[in-house]
Short mmCIF file of C-alpha atoms in Angstrom, two decimals:
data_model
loop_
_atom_site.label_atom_id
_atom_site.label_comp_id
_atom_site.label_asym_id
_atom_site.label_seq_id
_atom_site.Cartn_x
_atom_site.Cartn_y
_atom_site.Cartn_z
CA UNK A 1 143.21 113.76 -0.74
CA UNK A 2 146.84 112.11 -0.03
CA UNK A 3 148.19 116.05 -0.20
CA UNK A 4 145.48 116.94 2.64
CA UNK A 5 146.50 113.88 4.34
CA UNK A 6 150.04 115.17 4.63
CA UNK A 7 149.90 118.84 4.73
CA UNK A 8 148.37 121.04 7.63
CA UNK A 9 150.42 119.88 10.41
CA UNK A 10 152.50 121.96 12.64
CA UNK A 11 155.28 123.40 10.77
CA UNK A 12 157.19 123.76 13.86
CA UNK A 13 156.08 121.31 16.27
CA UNK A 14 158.14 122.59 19.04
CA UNK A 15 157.14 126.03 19.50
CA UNK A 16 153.59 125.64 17.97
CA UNK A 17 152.72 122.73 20.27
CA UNK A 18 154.29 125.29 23.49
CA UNK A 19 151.51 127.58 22.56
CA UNK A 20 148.69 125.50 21.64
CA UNK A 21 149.46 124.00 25.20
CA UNK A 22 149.25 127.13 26.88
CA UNK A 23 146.11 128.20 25.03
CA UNK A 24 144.09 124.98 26.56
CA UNK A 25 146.07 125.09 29.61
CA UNK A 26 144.69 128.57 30.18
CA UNK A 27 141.19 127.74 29.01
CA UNK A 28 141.25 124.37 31.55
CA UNK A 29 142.72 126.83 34.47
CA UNK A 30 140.36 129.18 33.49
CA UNK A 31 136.82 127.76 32.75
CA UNK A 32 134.51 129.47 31.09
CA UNK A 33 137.62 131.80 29.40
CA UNK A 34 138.05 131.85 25.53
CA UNK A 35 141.16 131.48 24.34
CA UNK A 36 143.00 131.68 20.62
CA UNK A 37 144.93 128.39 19.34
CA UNK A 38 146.30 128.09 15.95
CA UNK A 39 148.72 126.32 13.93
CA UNK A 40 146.65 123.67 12.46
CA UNK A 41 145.08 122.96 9.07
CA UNK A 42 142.99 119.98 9.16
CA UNK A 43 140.77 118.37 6.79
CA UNK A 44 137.32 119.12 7.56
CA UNK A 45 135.23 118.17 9.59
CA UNK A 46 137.81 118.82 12.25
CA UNK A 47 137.93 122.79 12.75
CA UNK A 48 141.87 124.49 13.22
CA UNK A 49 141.37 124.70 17.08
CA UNK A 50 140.39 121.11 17.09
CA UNK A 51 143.12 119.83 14.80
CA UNK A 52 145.56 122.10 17.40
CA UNK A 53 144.00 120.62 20.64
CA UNK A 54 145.04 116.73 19.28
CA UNK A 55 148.25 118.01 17.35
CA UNK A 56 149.51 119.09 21.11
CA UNK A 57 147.97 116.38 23.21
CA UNK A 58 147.58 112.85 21.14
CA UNK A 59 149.94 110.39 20.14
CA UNK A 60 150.12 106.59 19.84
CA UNK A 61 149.80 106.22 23.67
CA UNK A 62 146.28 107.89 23.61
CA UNK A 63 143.54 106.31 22.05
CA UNK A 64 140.81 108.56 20.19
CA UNK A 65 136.98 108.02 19.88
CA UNK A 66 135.78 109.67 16.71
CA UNK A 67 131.97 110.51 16.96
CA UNK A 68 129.06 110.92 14.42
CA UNK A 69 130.94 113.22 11.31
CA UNK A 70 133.83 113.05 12.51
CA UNK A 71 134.73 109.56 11.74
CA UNK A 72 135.32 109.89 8.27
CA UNK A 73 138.20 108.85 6.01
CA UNK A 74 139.44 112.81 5.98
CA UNK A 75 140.02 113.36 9.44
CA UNK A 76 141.19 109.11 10.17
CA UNK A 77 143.75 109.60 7.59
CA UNK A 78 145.09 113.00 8.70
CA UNK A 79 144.94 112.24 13.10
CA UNK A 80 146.94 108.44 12.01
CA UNK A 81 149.39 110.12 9.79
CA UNK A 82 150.24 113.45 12.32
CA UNK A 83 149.20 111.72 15.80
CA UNK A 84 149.39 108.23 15.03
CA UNK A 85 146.67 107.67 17.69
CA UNK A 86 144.90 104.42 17.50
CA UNK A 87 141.07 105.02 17.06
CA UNK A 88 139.09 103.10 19.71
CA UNK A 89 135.17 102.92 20.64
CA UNK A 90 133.60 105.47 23.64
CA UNK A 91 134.53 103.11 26.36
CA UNK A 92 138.38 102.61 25.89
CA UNK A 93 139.02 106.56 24.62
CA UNK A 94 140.85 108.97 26.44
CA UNK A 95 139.56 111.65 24.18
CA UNK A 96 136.62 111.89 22.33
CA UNK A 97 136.13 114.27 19.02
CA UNK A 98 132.61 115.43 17.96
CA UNK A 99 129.75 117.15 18.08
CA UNK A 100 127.57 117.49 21.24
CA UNK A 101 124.44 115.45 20.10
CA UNK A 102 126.72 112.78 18.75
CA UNK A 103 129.07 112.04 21.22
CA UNK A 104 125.84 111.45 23.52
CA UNK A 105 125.55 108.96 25.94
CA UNK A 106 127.86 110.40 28.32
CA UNK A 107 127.98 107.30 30.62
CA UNK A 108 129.82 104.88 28.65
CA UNK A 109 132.88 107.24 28.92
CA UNK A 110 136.20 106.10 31.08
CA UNK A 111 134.97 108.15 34.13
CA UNK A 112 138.76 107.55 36.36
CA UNK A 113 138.74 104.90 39.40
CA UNK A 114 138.32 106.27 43.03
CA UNK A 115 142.39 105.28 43.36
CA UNK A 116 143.41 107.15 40.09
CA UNK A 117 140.52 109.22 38.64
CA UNK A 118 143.19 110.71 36.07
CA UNK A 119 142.11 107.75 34.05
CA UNK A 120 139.19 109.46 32.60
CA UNK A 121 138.32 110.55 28.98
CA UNK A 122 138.40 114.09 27.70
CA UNK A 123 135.75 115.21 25.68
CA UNK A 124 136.86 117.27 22.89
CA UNK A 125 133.41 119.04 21.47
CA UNK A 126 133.00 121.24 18.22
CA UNK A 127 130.75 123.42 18.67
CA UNK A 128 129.12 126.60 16.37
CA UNK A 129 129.67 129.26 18.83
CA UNK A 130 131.77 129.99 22.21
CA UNK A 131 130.03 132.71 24.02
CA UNK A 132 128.70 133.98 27.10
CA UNK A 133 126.06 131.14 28.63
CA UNK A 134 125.64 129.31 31.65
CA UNK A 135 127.05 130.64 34.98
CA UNK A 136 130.11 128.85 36.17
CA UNK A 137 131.41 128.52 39.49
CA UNK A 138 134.44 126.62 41.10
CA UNK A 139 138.40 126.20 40.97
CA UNK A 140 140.14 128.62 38.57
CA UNK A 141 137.47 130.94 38.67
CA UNK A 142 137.07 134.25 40.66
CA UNK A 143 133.50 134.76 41.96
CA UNK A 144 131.53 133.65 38.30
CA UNK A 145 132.47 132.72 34.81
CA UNK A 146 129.61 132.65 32.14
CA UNK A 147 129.91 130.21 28.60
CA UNK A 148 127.89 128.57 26.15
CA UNK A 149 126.82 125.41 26.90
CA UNK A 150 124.95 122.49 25.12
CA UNK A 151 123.07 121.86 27.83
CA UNK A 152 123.32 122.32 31.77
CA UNK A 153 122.04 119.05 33.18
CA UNK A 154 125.04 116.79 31.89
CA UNK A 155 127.57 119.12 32.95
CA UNK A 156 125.89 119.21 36.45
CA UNK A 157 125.69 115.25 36.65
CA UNK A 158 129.41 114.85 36.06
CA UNK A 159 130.05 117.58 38.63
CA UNK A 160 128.69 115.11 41.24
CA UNK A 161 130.42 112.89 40.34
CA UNK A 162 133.56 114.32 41.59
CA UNK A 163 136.57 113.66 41.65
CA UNK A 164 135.64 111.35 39.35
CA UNK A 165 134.36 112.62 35.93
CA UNK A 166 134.85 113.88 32.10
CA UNK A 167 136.34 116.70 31.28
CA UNK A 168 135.80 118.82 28.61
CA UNK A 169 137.44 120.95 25.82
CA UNK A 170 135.04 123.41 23.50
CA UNK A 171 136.67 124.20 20.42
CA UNK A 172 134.89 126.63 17.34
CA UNK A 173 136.92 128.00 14.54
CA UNK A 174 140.09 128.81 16.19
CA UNK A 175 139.37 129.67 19.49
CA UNK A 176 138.70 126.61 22.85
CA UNK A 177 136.83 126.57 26.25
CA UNK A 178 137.19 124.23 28.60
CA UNK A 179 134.94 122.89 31.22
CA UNK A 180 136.75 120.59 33.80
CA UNK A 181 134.65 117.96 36.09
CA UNK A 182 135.30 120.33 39.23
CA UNK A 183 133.17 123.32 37.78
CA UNK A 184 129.71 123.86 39.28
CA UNK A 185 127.28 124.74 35.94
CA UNK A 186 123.80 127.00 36.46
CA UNK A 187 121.57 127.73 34.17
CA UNK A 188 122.11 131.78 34.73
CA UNK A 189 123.36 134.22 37.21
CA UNK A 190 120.08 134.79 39.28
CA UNK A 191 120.22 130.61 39.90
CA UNK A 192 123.64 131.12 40.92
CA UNK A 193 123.27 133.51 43.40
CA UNK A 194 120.66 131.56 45.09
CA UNK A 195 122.35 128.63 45.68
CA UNK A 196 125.06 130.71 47.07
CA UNK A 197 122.78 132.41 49.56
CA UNK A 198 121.59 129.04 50.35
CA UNK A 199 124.48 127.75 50.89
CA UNK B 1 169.79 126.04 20.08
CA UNK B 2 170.21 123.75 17.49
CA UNK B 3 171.97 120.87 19.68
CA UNK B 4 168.79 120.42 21.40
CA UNK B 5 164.90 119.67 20.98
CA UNK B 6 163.22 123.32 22.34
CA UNK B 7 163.05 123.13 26.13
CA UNK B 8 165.40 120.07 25.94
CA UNK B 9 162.40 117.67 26.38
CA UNK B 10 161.25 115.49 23.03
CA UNK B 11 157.57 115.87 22.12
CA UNK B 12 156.15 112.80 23.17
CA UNK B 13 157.46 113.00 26.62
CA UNK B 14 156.22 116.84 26.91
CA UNK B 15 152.91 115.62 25.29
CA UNK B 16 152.69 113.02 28.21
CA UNK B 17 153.38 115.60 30.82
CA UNK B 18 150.99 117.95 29.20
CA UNK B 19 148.55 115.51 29.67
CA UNK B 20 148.91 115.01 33.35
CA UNK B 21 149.38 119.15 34.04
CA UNK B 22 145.48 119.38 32.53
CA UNK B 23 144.05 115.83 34.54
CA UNK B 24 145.99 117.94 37.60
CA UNK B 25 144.04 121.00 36.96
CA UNK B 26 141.02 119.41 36.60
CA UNK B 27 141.15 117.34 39.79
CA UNK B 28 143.07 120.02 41.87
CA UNK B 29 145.00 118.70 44.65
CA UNK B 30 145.09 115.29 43.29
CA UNK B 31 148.63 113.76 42.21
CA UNK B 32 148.70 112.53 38.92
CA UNK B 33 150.88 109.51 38.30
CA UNK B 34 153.70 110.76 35.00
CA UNK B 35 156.31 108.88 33.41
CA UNK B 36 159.33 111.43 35.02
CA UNK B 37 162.77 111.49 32.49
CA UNK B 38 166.59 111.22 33.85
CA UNK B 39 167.12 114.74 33.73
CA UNK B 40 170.52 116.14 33.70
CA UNK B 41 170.88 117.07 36.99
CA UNK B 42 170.81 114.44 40.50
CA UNK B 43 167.03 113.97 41.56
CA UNK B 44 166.40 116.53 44.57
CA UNK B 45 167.65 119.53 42.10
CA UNK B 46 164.18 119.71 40.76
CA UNK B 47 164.04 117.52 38.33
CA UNK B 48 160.16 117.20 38.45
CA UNK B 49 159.76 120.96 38.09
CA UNK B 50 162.30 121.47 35.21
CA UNK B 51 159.82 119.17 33.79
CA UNK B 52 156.83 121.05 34.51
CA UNK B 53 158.63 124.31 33.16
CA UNK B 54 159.81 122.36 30.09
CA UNK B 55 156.97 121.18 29.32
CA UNK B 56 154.65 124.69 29.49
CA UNK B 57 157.41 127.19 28.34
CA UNK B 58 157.04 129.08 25.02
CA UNK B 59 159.84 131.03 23.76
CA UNK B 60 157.86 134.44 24.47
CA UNK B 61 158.04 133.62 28.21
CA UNK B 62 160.10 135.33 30.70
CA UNK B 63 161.62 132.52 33.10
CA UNK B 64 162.44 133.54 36.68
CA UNK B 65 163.82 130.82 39.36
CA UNK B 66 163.81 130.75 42.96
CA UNK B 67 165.76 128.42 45.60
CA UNK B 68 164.49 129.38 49.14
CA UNK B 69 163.81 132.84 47.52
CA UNK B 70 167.16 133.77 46.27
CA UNK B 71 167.88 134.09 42.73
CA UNK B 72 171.35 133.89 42.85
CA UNK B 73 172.04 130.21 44.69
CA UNK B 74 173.72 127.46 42.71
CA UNK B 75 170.44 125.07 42.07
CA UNK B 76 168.43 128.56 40.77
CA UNK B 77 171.50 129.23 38.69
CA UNK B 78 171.71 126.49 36.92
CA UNK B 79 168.24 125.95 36.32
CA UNK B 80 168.34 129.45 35.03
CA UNK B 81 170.96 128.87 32.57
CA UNK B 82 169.65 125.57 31.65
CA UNK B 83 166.42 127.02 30.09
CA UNK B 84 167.90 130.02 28.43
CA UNK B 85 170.28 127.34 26.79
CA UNK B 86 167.87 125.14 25.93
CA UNK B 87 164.50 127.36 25.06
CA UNK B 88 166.50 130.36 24.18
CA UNK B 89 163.34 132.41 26.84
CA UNK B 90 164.10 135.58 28.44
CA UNK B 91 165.31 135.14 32.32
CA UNK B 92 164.76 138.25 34.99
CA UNK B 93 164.86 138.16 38.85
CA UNK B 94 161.97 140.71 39.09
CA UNK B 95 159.05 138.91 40.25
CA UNK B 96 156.56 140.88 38.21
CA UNK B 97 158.27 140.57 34.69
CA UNK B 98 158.34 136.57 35.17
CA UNK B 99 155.42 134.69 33.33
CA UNK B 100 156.85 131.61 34.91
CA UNK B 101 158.45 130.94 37.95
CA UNK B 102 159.83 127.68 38.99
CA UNK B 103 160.51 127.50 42.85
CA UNK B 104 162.07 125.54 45.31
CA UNK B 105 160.73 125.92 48.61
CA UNK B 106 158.92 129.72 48.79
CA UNK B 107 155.99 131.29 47.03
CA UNK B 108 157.38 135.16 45.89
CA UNK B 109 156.33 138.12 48.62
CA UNK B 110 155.03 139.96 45.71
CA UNK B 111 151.80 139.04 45.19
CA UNK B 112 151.84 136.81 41.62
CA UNK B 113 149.07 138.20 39.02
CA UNK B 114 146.99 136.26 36.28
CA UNK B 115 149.30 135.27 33.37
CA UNK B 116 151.97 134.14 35.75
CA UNK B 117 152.73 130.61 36.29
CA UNK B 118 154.31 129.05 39.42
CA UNK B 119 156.43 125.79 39.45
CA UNK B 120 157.25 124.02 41.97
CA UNK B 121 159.95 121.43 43.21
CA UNK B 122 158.45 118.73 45.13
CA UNK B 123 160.59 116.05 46.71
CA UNK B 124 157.67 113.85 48.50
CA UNK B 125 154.41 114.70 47.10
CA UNK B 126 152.71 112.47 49.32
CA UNK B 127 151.37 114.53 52.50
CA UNK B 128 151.02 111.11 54.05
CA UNK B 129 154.09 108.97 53.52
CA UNK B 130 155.66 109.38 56.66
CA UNK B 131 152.98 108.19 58.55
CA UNK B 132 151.93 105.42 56.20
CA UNK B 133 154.78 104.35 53.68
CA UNK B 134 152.99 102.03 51.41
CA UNK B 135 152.23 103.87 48.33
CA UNK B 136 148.96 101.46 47.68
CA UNK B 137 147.28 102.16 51.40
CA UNK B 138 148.05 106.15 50.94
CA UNK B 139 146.40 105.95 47.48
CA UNK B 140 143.26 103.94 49.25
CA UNK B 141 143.59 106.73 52.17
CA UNK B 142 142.99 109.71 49.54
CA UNK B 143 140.57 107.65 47.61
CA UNK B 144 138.45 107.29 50.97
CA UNK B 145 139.36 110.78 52.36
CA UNK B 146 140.79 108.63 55.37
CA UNK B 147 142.54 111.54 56.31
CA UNK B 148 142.34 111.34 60.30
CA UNK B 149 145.92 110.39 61.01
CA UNK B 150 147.06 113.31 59.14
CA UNK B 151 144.91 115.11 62.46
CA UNK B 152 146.60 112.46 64.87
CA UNK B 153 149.81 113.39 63.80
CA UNK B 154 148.72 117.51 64.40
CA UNK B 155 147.45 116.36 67.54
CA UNK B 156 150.61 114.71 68.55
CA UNK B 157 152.24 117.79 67.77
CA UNK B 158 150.07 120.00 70.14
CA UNK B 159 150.59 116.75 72.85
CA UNK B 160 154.22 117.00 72.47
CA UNK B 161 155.08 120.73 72.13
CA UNK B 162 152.11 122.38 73.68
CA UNK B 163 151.53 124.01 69.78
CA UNK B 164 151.80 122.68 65.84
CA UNK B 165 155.05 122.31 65.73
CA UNK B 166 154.69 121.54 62.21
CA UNK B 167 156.49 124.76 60.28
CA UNK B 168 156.89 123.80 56.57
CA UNK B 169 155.28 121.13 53.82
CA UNK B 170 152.29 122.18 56.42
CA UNK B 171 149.52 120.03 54.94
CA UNK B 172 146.32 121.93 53.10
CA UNK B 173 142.92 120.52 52.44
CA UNK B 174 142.31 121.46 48.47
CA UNK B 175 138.78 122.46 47.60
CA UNK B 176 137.24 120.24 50.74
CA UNK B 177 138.51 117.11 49.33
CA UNK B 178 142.40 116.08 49.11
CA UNK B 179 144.77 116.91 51.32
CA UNK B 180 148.16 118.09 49.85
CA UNK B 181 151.62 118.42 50.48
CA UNK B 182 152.11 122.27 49.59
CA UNK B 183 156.23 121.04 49.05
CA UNK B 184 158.40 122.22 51.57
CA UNK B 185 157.46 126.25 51.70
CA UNK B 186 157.75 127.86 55.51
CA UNK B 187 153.71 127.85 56.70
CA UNK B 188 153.93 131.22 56.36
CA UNK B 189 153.62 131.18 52.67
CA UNK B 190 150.48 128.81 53.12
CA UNK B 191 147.84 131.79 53.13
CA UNK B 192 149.40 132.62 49.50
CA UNK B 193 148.17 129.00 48.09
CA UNK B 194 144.76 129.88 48.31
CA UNK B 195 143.05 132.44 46.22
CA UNK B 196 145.91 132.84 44.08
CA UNK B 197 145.72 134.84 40.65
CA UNK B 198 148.22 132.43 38.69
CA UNK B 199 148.48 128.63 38.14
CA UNK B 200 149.92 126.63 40.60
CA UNK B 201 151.71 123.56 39.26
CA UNK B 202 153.70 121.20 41.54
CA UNK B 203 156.31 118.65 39.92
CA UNK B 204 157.91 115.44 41.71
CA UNK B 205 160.46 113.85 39.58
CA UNK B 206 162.03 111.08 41.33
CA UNK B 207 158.50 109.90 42.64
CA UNK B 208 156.89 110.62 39.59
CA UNK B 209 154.07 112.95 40.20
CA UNK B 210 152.67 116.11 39.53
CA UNK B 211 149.65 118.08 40.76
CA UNK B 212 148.02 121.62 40.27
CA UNK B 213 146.22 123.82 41.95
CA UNK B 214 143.74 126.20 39.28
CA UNK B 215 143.60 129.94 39.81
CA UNK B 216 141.15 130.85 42.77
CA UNK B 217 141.32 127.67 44.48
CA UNK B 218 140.04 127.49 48.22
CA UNK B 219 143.36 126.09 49.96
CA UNK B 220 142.70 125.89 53.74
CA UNK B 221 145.41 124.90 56.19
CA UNK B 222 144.46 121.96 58.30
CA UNK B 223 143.92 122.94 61.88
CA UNK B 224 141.91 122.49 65.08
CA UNK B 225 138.77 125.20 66.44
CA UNK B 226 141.24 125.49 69.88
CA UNK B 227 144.52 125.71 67.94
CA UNK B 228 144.07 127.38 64.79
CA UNK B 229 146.46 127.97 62.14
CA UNK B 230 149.18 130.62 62.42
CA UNK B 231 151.54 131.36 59.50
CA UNK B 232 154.87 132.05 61.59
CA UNK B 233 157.93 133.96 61.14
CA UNK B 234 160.89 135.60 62.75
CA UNK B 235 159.54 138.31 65.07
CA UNK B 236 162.14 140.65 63.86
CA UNK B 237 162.21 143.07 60.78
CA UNK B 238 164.83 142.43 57.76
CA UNK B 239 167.97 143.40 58.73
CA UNK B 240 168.63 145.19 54.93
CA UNK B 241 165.70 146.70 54.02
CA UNK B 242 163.41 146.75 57.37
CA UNK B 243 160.25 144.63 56.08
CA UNK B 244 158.27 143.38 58.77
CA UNK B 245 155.88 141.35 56.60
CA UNK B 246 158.44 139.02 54.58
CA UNK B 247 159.60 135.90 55.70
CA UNK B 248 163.02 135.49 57.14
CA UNK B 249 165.82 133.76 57.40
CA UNK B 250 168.81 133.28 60.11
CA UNK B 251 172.46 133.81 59.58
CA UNK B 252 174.96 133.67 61.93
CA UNK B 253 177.31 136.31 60.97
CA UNK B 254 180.18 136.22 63.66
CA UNK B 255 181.67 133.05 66.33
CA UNK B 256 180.19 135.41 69.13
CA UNK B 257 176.87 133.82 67.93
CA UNK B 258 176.42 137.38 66.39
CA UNK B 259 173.03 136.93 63.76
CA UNK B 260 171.52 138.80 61.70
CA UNK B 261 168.01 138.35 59.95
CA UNK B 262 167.40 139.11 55.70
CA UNK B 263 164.75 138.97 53.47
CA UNK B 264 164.30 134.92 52.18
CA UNK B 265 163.12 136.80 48.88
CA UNK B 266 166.27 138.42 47.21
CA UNK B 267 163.98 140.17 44.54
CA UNK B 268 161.79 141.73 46.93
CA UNK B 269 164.48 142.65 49.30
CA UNK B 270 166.43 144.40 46.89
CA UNK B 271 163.59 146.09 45.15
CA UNK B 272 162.88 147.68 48.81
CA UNK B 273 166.59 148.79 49.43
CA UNK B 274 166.09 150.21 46.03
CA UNK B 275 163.33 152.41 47.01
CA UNK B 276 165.93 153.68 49.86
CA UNK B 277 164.09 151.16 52.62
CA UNK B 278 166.74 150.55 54.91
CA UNK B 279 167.15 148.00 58.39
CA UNK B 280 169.55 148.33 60.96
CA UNK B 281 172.10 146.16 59.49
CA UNK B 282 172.20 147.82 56.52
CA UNK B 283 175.48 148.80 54.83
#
């Protein structure tokens, strides 16, 4: 238990934490892309991508919202002792770590203000496979991007909300999607192109 | 190597910029507020993109940096030098081989491909501080999308001059919704901001901002239906390797008020004179 705690950290911070950056910088430039991140052992039930993404991103300055499994005395123990990020309900977080279903309601989540909607809460989802899905449209994409999805509705309600919004980070194993609030979701390619030709 | 952190920047302060690069990217066009460091080097050297660049390098990257174009100018130099110092990365002035660029005041005439990343300098992020200085009514303006004086001040322009007199930091409407300072490129580079295969990534460090523009972004210069925009240059080929497409700049070469136009873009001009393309003042 205390050896878990301690161990599956980056070994070199520095240079792991460049490339771990890149990997979800890529996959937030790039929705709907899949991209590799390693470095991380965690405890489960946080999976080595997800252990990576808050490794590179949290610290003390950024509270965390640990949903359904996830808040358990494995992965509390491991995130204070590598991130030291204080743990916080839904509606203070500026990320969130779980699984779809239990990270539901979406709308008590910091959404940003109209004069700084940076002030929102990233959603960091684990989910059991990143694959081709639901069509994507929008900035950092050229003509269509396709990903797995846990549903299409939310995604589609935050996008109207826009600029303000959640934005979101798919991790499995050790690979991440993203999905940022400016990304149009379908349901599949021949939707897509109809709302296009509407358009 | 060892007297410094990797990319001279400590963890929690790249975290933090981190952080703001993905809000950036996720809200494109939109400047996110960051905590900017004293770098070592005066603010207006590009501090704010040093710490974009620090904060996104790996050491597999191959770091390339432009001032006005030329890779061989004191503030490029140094910048240069700086990074291979302090993240031990690979430095070229071929556009192509660079993964990141960091720029002051050009986007490369070689089209950039996916996997490359652009920095930029930015001194005034703020596409509307000169006509409204107080940073809390420009924040209300681009909450609002109050962006009609930004079209006054176009207008006045046309009034004045009879065209857009307007020929760099030529303001850009990002994805329909925020209007953005593009830094201060030459409007002829503003076509390249849109549709763009790499990231875009804009740092301010003395006002303590940065902002992003995603991959495939729709970027659209703002204009009006009777005096559209026109991305301007010099109306004379490169005086060392003959391009008529690059962007150009002046020198006076003689006190006759003798001149002589180059290639702004040292890598591209010399990559043509390579090829045995040759202009009229050509050696």
């Amino acid at each position: 238990m205390q050896a878990n705690t301690l161990s599956g950290g980056f070994a070199d911070p520095a240079t792991q934490s460049a490339h771990a950056f890149r990997s979800v910088m890529e996959a937030m430039a790039r929705p709907g892309t899949i991209q590799d991140i390693e470095g991380a052992a965690p405890p489960a039930p946080l999976s080595p991508a997800m252990g990576a993404v808050l490794l590179t991103l949290c610290d003390t300055e950024t509270p965390i919202y640990l949903a359904g499994d996830m808040d358990c005395e494995a992965a509390r123990a491991w995130l204070a002792f590598h991130t030291g990020a204080p743990f916080v309900g839904p509606a203070q977080c500026m990320f969130a770590v779980g699984k779809w279903d239990a990270l539901a309601p979406l709308a008590v989540y910091p959404i940003g203000t109209s004069e700084y909607p940076d002030r929102s809460a990233t959603l960091i989802v684990e989910c059991s496979e990143l694959a081709a899905g639901a069509t994507l449209t929008g900035p950092g994409i050229k003509d269509q991007a396709t990903l797995s999805l846990p549903e299409v509705e939310a995604f589609q309600a935050n996008r109207t909300q826009f600029p303000l919004g959640l934005d979101f980070i798919f991790t499995c194993g050790e690979r991440l999607a993203a999905l940022p609030r400016s990304t149009e979701v379908s349901r599949s390619s021949s939707e897509a192109i109809a709302q296009v030709g509407a358009s | 190597m060892t007297e410094y952190n990797f990319a001279y920047l400590d963890e929690q302060t790249k975290r933090m910029i981190r952080r703001a690069i993905l809000k950036g990217l996720a809200i494109p066009g939109y400047q996110v507020p960051f905590a900017s460091r004293e770098m070592p080097m005066p603010y207006g050297w590009g501090t704010g993109g040093v710490q974009v660049s620090a904060a996104v390098l790996t050491p597999k990257d191959t770091f390339k940096v432009i001032d006005q174009g030329a890779d061989d100018t004191t503030n490029a130099v140094s910048i240069r030098t700086f990074f291979q110092r302090t993240a031990g990365v690979a430095t070229t002035t071929a556009t192509s081989d660079a993964t990141v660029i960091q720029t002051r005041h050009r986007i490369p005439e070689e089209p950039l491909h996916e996997g490359q990343i652009l920095v930029y300098q930015v001194p005034i992020p703020e596409p509307l501080r000169f006509l409204e200085p107080r940073e809390s009514e420009t924040r209300k303006m681009h909450s609002l999308e109050e962006y009609g004086l930004m079209h006054v001040k176009l207008y006045e322009d046309i009034s004045r001059h009879g065209h857009i007199a307007t020929s760099y930091a030529y303001p850009v409407k990002v994805e329909g919704r925020y209007v953005m300072d593009p830094s201060p490129i030459p409007k002829f580079d503003n076509p390249k901001l849109g549709d763009m295969a790499a990231i875009q990534l804009f740092g301010a460090g003395r006002e303590q901002r940065i902002y992003a523009l995603p991959p495939y972004t729709q970027v659209v210069s703002l204009d009006f239906e009777d005096h559209p925009f026109e991305a301007s240059k010099a109306d004379h080929p490169c005086g060392m390797c003959g391009a008529t497409d690059s962007y150009l700049d002046e020198l006076i070469i003689d006190d006759a008020g003798g001149r002589m136009f180059v290639c702004s873009d040292t890598d591209y001009c010399e990559a043509r004179q390579a090829t045995g393309h040759k202009g009229k003042d050509a050696a």
